[in-house]
Every structure is written in C-alpha cells, then in structure tokens.
Short mmCIF file of C-alpha atoms in Angstrom, two decimals:
data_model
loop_
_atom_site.label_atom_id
_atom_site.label_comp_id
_atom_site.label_asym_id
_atom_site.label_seq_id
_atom_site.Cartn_x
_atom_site.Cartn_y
_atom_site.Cartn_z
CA UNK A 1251 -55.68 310.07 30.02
CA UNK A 1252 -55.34 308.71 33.59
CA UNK A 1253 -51.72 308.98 34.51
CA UNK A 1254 -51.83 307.08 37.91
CA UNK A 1255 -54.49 305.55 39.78
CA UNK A 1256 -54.86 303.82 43.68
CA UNK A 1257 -57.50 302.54 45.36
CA UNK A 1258 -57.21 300.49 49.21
CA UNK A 1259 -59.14 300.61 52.17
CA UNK A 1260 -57.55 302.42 55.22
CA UNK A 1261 -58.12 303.68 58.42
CA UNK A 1262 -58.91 307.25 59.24
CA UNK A 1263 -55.27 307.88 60.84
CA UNK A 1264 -53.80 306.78 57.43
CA UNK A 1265 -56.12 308.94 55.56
CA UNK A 1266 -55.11 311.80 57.73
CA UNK A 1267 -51.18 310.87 57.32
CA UNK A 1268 -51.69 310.74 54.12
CA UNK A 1269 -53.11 314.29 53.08
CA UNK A 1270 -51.15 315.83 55.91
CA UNK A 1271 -48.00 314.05 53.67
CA UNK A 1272 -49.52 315.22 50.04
CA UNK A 1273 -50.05 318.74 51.93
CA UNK A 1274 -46.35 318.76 52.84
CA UNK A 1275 -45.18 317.55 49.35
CA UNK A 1276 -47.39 321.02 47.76
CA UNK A 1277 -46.01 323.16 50.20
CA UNK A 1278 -42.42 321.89 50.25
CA UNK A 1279 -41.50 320.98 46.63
CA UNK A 1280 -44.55 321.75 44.67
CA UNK A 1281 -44.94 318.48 43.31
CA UNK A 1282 -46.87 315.47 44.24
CA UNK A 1283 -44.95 311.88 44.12
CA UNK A 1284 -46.79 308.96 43.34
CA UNK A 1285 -46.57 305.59 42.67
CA UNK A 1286 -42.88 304.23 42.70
CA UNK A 1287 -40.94 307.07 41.35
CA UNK A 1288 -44.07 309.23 39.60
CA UNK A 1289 -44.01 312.86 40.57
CA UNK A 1290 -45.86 315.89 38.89
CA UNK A 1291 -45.03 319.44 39.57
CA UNK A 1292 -48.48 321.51 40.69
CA UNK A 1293 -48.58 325.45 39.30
CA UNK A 1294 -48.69 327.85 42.04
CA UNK A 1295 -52.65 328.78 40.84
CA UNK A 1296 -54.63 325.52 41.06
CA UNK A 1297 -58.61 325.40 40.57
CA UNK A 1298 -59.96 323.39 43.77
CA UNK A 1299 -63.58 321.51 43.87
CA UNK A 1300 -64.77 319.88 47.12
CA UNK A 1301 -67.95 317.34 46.62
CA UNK A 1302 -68.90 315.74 49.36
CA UNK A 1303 -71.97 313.22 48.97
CA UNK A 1304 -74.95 311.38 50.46
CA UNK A 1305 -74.71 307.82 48.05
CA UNK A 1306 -77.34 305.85 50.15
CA UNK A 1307 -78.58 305.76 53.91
CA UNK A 1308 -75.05 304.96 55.29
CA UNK A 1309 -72.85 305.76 52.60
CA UNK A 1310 -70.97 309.37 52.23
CA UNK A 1311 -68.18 310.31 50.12
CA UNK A 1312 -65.90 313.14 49.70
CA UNK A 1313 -64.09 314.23 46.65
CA UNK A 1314 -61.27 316.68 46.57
CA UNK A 1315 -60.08 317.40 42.73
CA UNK A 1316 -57.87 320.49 41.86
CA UNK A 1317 -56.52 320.95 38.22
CA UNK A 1318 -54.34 323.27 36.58
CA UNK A 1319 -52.62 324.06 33.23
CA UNK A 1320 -48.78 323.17 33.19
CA UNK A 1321 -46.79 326.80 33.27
CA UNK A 1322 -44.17 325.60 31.20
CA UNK A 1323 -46.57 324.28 28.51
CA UNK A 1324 -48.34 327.84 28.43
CA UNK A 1325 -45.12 329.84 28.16
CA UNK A 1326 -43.02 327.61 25.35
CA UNK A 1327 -46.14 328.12 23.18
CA UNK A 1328 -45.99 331.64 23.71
CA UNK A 1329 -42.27 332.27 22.44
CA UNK A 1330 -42.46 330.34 19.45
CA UNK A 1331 -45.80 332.25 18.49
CA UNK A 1332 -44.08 335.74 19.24
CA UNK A 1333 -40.94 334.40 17.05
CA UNK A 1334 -43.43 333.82 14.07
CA UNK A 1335 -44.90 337.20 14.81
CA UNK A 1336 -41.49 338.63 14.84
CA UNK A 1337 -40.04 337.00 11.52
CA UNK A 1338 -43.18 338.16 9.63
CA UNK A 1339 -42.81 341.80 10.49
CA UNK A 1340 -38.88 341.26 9.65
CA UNK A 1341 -39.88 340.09 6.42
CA UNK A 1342 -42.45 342.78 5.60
CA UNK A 1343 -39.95 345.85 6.48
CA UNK A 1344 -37.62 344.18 4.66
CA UNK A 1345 -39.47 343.80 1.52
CA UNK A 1346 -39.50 347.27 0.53
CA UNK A 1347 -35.63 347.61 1.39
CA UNK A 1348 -34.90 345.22 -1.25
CA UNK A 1349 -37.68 347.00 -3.78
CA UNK A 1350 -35.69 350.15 -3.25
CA UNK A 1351 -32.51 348.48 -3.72
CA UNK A 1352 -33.50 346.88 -6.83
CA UNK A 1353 -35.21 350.79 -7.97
CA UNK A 1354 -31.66 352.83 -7.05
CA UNK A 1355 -29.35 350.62 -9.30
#
C-alpha cells in the first residue's frame, strides 16, 4: 500500500538539498515528513539497498530504498501474547487448587 508518492524534475542542487534535509530529519527527529503534514517515524535499525542502473546509452538511475518493521507494532504484539501465556498457566495451577478444595470438604 503506497502511503505517499512524488515525482518532479529538479536540478542537482535541489536533489542535494533535499537528501541533505531528509538526512537531517533521520538524524534529528527520527522521522521523515512528507507531503503537507505526513510524517513517519524510522526504527533506529533500518535495512538499506542502493541500485544504481545503466537503463539505455544515456540513461542512469539510482535507487536508494531502506525498510524496517515499526518497533511499536513488534512490541504491543508481544505483551498481549505473554498475557495469554500468563492467564493459561494461571488457570492450569489453579485447577488443581479448586480439585483439592472440592476433595477436603
């Protein structure tokens, strides 16, 4: 699902600016802004992939992709899996408490 996509034809200078900008935003905040008021926070462990192509005679490009899975995603899955882990060992030990219970009167 694409979340947010630009394309435009600038110079070199403006390319430059605008890494040297998305480079600030990652070291700075940790998040990348986009579009009008768009941001997305980036993990501190990010996989990186440089590509950098020969499309025809005169033609190059370069692609720079990094991905990474949201931190906060990974760890509220994790609690709520360790809470059902949790409430099925609660329910085993007490199982036999309420045998004996039942036994003793």
């Amino acid at each position: 699902m694409d979340i947010y996509e630009d394309a435009r034809t600038v110079s070199r200078a403006d390319l430059a600016a605008w890494l040297r900008q998305l480079a600030g935003q990652l070291e700075t905040t940790g998040h990348l802004f986009y579009g009008a008021a768009g941001t997305i926070a980036v993990a501190d462990q990010v996989r990186c992939e440089l590509e950098i192509e020969q499309e025809g005679k005169d033609e190059f490009s370069v692609e720079i992709e990094f991905s990474w899975v949201n931190p906060r995603t990974v760890e509220a899955v994790e609690p709520s899996a360790e809470t059902g882990a949790a409430r099925e060992t609660e329910a085993k030990t007490e199982a036999p408490d309420t045998a004996e219970s039942s036994t003793a009167e």
